[in-house]
PDB file of C-alpha atoms and ligand atoms in Angstrom:
ATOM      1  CA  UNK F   1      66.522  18.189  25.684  1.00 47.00           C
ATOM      2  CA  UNK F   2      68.602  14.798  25.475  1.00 63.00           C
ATOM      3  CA  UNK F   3      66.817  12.108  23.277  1.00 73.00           C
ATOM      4  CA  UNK F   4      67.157   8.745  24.963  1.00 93.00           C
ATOM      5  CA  UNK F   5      68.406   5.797  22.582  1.00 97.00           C
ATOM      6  CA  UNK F   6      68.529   1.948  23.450  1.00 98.00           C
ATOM      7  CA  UNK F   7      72.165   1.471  23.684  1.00 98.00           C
ATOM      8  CA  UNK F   8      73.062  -2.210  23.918  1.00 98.00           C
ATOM      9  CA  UNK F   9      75.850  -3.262  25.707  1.00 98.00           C
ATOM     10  CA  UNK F  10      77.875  -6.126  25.879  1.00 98.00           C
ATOM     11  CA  UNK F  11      80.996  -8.253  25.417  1.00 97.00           C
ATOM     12  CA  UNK F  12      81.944  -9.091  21.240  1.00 95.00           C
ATOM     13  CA  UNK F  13      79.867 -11.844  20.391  1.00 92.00           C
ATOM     14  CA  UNK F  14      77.037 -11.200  22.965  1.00 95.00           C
ATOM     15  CA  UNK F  15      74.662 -10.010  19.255  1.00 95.00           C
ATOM     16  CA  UNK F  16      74.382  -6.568  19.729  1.00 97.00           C
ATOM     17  CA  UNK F  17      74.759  -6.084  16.108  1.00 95.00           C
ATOM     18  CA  UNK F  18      72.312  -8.813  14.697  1.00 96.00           C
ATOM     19  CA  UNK F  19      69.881  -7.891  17.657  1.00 97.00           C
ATOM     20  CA  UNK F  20      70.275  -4.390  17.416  1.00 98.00           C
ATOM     21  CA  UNK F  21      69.200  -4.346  13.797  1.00 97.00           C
ATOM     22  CA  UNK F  22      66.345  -6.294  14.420  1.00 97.00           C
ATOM     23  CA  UNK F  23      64.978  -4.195  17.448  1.00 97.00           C
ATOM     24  CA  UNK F  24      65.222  -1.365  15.340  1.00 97.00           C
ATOM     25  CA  UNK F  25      63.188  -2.217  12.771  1.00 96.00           C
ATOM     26  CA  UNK F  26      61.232  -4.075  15.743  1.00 95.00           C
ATOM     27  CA  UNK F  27      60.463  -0.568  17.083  1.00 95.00           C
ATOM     28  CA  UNK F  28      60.784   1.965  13.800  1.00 96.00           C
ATOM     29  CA  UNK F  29      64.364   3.451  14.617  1.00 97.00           C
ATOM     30  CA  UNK F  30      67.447   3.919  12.914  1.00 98.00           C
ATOM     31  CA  UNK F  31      70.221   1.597  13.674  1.00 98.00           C
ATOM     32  CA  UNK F  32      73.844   2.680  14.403  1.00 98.00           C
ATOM     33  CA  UNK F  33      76.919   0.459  15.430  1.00 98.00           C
ATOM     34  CA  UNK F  34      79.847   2.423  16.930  1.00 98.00           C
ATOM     35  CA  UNK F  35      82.373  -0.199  15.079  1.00 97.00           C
ATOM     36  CA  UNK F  36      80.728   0.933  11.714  1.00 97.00           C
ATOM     37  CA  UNK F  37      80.062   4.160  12.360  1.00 98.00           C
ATOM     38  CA  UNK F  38      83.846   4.262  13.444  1.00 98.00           C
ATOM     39  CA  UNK F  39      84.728   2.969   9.891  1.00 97.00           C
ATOM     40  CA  UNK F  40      82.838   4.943   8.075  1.00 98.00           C
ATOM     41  CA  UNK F  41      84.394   8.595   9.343  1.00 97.00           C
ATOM     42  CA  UNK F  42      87.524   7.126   9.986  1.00 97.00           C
ATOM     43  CA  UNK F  43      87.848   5.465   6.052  1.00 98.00           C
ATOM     44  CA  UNK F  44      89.437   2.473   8.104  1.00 97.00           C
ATOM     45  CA  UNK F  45      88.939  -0.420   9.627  1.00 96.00           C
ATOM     46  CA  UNK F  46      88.712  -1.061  13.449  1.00 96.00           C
ATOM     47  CA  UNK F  47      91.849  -3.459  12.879  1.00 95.00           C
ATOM     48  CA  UNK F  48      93.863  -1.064  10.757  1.00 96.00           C
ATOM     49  CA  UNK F  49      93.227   1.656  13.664  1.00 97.00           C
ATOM     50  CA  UNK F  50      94.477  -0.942  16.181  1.00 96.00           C
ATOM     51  CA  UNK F  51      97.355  -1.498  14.564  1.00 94.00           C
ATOM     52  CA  UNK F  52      98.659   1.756  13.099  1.00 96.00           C
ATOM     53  CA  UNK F  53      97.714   3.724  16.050  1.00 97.00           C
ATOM     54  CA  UNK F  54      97.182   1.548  18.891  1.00 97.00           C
ATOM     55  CA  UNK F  55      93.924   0.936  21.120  1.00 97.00           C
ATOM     56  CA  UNK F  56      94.147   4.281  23.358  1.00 98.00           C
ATOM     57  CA  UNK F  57      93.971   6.129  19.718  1.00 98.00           C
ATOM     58  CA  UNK F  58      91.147   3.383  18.845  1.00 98.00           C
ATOM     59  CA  UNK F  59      89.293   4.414  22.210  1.00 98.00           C
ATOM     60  CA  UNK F  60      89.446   7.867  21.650  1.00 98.00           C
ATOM     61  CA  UNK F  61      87.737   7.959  18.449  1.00 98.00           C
ATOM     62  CA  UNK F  62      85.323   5.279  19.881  1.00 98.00           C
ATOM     63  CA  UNK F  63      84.524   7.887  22.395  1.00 98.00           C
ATOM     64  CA  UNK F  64      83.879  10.230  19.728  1.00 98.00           C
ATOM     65  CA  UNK F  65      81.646   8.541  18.210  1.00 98.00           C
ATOM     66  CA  UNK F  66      79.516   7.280  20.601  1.00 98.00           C
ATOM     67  CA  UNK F  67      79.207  10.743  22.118  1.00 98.00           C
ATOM     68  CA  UNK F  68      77.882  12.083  18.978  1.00 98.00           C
ATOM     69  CA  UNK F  69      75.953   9.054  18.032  1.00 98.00           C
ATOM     70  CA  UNK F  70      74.060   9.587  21.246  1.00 97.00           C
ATOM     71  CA  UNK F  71      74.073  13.229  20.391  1.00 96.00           C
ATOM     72  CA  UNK F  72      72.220  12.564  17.631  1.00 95.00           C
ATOM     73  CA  UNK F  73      68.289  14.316  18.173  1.00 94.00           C
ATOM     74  CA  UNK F  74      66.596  11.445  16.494  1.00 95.00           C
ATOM     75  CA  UNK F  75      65.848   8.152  18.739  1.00 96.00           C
ATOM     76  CA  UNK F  76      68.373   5.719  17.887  1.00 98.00           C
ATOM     77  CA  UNK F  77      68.921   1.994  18.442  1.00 98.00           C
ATOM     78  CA  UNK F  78      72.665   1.794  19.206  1.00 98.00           C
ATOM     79  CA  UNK F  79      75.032  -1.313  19.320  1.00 98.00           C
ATOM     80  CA  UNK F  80      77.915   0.105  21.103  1.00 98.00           C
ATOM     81  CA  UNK F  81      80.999  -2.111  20.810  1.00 97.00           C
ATOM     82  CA  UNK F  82      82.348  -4.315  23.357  1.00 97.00           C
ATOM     83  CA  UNK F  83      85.189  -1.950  24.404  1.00 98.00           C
ATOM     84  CA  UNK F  84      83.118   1.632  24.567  1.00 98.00           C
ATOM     85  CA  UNK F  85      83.030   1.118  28.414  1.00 98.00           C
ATOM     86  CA  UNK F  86      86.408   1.322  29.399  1.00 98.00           C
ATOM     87  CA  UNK F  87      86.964   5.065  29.482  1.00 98.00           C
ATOM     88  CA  UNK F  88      84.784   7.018  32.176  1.00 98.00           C
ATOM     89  CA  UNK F  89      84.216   9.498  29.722  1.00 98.00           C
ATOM     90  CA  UNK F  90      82.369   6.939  27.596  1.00 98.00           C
ATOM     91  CA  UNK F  91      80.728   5.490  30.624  1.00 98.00           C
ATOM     92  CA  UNK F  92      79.440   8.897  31.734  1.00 98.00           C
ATOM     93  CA  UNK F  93      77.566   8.944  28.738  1.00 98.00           C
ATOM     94  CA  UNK F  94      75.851   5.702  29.092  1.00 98.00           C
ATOM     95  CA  UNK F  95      73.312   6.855  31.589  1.00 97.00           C
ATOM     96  CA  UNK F  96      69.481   8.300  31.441  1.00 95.00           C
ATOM     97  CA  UNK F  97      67.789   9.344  29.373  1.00 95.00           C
ATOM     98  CA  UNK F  98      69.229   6.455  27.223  1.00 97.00           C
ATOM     99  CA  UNK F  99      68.176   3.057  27.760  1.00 97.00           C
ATOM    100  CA  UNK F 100      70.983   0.844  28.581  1.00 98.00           C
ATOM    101  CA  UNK F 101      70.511  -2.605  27.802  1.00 98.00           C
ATOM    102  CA  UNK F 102      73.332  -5.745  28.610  1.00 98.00           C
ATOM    103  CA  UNK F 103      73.298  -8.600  26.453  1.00 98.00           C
ATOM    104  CA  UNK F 104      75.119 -10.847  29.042  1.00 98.00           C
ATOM    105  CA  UNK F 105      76.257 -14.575  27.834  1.00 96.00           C
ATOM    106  CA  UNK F 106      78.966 -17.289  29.066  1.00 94.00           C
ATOM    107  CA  UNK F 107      81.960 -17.065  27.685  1.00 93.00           C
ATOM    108  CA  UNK F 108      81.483 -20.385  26.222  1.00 93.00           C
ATOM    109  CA  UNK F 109      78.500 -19.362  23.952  1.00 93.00           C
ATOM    110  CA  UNK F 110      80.974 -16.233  23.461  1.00 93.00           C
ATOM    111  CA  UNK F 111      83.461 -18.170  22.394  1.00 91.00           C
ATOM    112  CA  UNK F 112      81.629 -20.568  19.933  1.00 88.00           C
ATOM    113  CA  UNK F 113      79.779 -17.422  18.964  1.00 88.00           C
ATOM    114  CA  UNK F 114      82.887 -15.357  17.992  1.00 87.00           C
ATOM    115  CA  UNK F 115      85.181 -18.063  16.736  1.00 74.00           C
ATOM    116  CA  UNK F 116      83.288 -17.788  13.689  1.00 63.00           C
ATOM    117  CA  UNK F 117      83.750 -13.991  13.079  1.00 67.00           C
ATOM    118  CA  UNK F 118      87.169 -12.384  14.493  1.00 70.00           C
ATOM    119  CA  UNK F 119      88.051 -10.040  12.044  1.00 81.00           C
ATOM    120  CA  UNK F 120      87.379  -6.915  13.893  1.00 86.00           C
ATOM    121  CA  UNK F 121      88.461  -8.036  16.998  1.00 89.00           C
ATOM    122  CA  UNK F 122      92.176  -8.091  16.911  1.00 88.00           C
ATOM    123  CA  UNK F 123      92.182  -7.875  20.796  1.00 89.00           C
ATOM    124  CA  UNK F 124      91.742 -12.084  20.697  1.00 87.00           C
ATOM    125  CA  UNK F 125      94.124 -12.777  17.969  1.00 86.00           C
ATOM    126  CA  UNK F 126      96.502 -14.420  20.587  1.00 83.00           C
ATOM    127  CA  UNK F 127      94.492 -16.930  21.836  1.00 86.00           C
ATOM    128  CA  UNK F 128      90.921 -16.367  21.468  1.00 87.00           C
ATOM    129  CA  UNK F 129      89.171 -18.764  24.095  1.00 89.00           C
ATOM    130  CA  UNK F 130      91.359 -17.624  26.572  1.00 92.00           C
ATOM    131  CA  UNK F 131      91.562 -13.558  26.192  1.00 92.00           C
ATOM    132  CA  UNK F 132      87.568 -13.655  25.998  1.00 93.00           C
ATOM    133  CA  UNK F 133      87.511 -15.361  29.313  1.00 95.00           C
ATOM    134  CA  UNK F 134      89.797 -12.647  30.503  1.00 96.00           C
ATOM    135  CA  UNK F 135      87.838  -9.745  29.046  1.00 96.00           C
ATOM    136  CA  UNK F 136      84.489 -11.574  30.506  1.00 96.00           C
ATOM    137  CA  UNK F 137      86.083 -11.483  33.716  1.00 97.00           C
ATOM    138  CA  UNK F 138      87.524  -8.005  33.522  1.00 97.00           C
ATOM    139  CA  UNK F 139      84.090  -6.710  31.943  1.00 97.00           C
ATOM    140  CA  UNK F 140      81.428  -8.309  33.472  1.00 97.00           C
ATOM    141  CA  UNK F 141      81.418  -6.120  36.701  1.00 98.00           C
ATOM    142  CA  UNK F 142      81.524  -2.687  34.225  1.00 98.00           C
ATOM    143  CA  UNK F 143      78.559  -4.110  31.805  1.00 98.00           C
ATOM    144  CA  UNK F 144      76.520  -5.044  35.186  1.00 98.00           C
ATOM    145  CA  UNK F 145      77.180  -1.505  36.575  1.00 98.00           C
ATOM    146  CA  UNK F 146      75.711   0.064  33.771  1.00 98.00           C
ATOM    147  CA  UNK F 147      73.044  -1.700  32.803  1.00 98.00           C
ATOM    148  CA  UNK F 148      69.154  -0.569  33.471  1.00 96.00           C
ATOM    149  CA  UNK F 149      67.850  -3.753  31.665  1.00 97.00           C
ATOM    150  CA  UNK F 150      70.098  -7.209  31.354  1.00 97.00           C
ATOM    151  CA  UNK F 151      68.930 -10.149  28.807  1.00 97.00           C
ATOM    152  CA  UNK F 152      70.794 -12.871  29.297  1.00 97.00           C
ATOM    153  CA  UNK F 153      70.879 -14.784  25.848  1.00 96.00           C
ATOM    154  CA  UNK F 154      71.943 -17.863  25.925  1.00 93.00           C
ATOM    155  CA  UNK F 155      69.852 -20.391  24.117  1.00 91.00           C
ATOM    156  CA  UNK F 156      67.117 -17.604  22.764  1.00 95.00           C
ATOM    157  CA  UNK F 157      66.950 -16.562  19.443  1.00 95.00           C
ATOM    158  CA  UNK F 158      67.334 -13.335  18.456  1.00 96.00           C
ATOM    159  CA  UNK F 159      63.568 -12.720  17.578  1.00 96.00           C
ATOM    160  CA  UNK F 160      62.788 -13.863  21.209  1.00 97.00           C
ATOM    161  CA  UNK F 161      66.226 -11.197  22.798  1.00 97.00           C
ATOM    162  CA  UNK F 162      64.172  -8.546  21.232  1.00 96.00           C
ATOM    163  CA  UNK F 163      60.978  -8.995  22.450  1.00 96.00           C
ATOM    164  CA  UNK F 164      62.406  -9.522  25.800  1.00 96.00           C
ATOM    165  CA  UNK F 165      63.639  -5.841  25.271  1.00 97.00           C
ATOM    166  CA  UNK F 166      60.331  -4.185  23.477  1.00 95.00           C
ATOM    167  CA  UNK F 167      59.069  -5.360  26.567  1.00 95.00           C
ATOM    168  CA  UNK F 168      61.566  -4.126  29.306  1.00 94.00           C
ATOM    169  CA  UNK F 169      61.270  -1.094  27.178  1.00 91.00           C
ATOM    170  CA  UNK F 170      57.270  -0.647  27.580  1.00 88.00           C
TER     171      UNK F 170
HETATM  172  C1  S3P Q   1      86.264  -4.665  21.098  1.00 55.56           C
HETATM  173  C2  S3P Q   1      85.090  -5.071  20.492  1.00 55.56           C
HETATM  174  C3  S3P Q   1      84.883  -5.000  19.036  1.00 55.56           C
HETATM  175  C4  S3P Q   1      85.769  -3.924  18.399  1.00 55.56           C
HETATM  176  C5  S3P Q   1      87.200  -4.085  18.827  1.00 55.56           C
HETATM  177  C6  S3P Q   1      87.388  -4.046  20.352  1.00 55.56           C
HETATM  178  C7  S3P Q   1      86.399  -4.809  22.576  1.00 55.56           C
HETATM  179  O1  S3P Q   1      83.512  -4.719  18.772  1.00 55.56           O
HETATM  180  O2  S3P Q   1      85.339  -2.635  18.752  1.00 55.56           O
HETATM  181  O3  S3P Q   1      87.682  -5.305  18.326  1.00 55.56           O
HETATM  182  O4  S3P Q   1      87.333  -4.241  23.160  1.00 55.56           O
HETATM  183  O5  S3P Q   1      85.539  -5.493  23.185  1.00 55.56           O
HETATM  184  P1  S3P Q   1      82.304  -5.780  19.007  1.00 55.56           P
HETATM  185  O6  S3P Q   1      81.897  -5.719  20.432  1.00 55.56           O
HETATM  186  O7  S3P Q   1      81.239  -5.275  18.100  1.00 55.56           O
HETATM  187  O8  S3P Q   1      82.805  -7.109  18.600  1.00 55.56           O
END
């Protein structure tokens, strides 16, 4: 039988990360973040992958990941990054059991949010403000198709995102 995680979902900067960890010590799972877990087999950074070998390569092994992070038979909390949506491989695995949850923000809170913390995200080393609005526009329609639960966070804190989610998750 599948086990079914809480995968959250959502553009970079939206807190999947810091809200992820949180709601999984919230509710007594084990945390996993495809970026890291990426890392961490890999022995590389998301940014050296991007570069060396180029974002289809990066997607692949993003794929990877998440399907054996959600392969995993104990019930996880997962933050899966931004760009795990784009292949329909991926997005065939984001379905039931697992609970699929969309952190969903404005870009501008996006932007203010993720101006602090880019090193990861080489896909907005151009011109940050403007390729987030991009990806928002490009995204928004794939996060929303996916989603079973949507928490839109702007101006909660992440203590209050999570119990918004314990309780969509009751
Ligand atoms: C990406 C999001 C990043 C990281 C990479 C690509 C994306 O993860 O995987 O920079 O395409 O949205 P976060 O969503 O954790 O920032």
């Amino acid at each position: 039988m599948t086990v079914g995680h809480v995968v959250l979902i959502g553009l970079m900067g939206s807190g999947k990360t810091t809200v992820g960890r949180k709601l999984a010590s919230a509710i007594g799972r084990r945390f996993v973040d495809t970026d890291e877990e990426v890392e961490r087999r890999t022995g590389r950074t998301v940014r050296e992958i991007f570069e060396s070998d180029g974002e289809p390569t990066f997607r692949l092994i993003e794929h990877q990941t998440l399907a054996d992070t959600l392969a995993t038979p104990e019930p996880l909390v997962v933050a899966a990054a931004g760009g795990a949506v784009l292949r329909d491989d991926s997005r065939a695995l984001l379905v039931e059991p697992h609970r699929i949850v969309w952190l969903r923000a404005e870009p501008d809170l996006l932007i203010e949010r993720v101006g602090r913390r880019r090193g990861h995200r080489p896909l907005i080393d151009d011109d940050p403000d403007l390729r987030l609005r991009q990806l928002w526009t490009e995204r928004d329609p794939i996060y929303r198709s996916l989603a079973g639960t949507t928490v839109d966070v702007t101006g909660k804190s992440v203590e209050g995102v999570c119990s918004e989610i314990v309780e969509a998750l009751a």
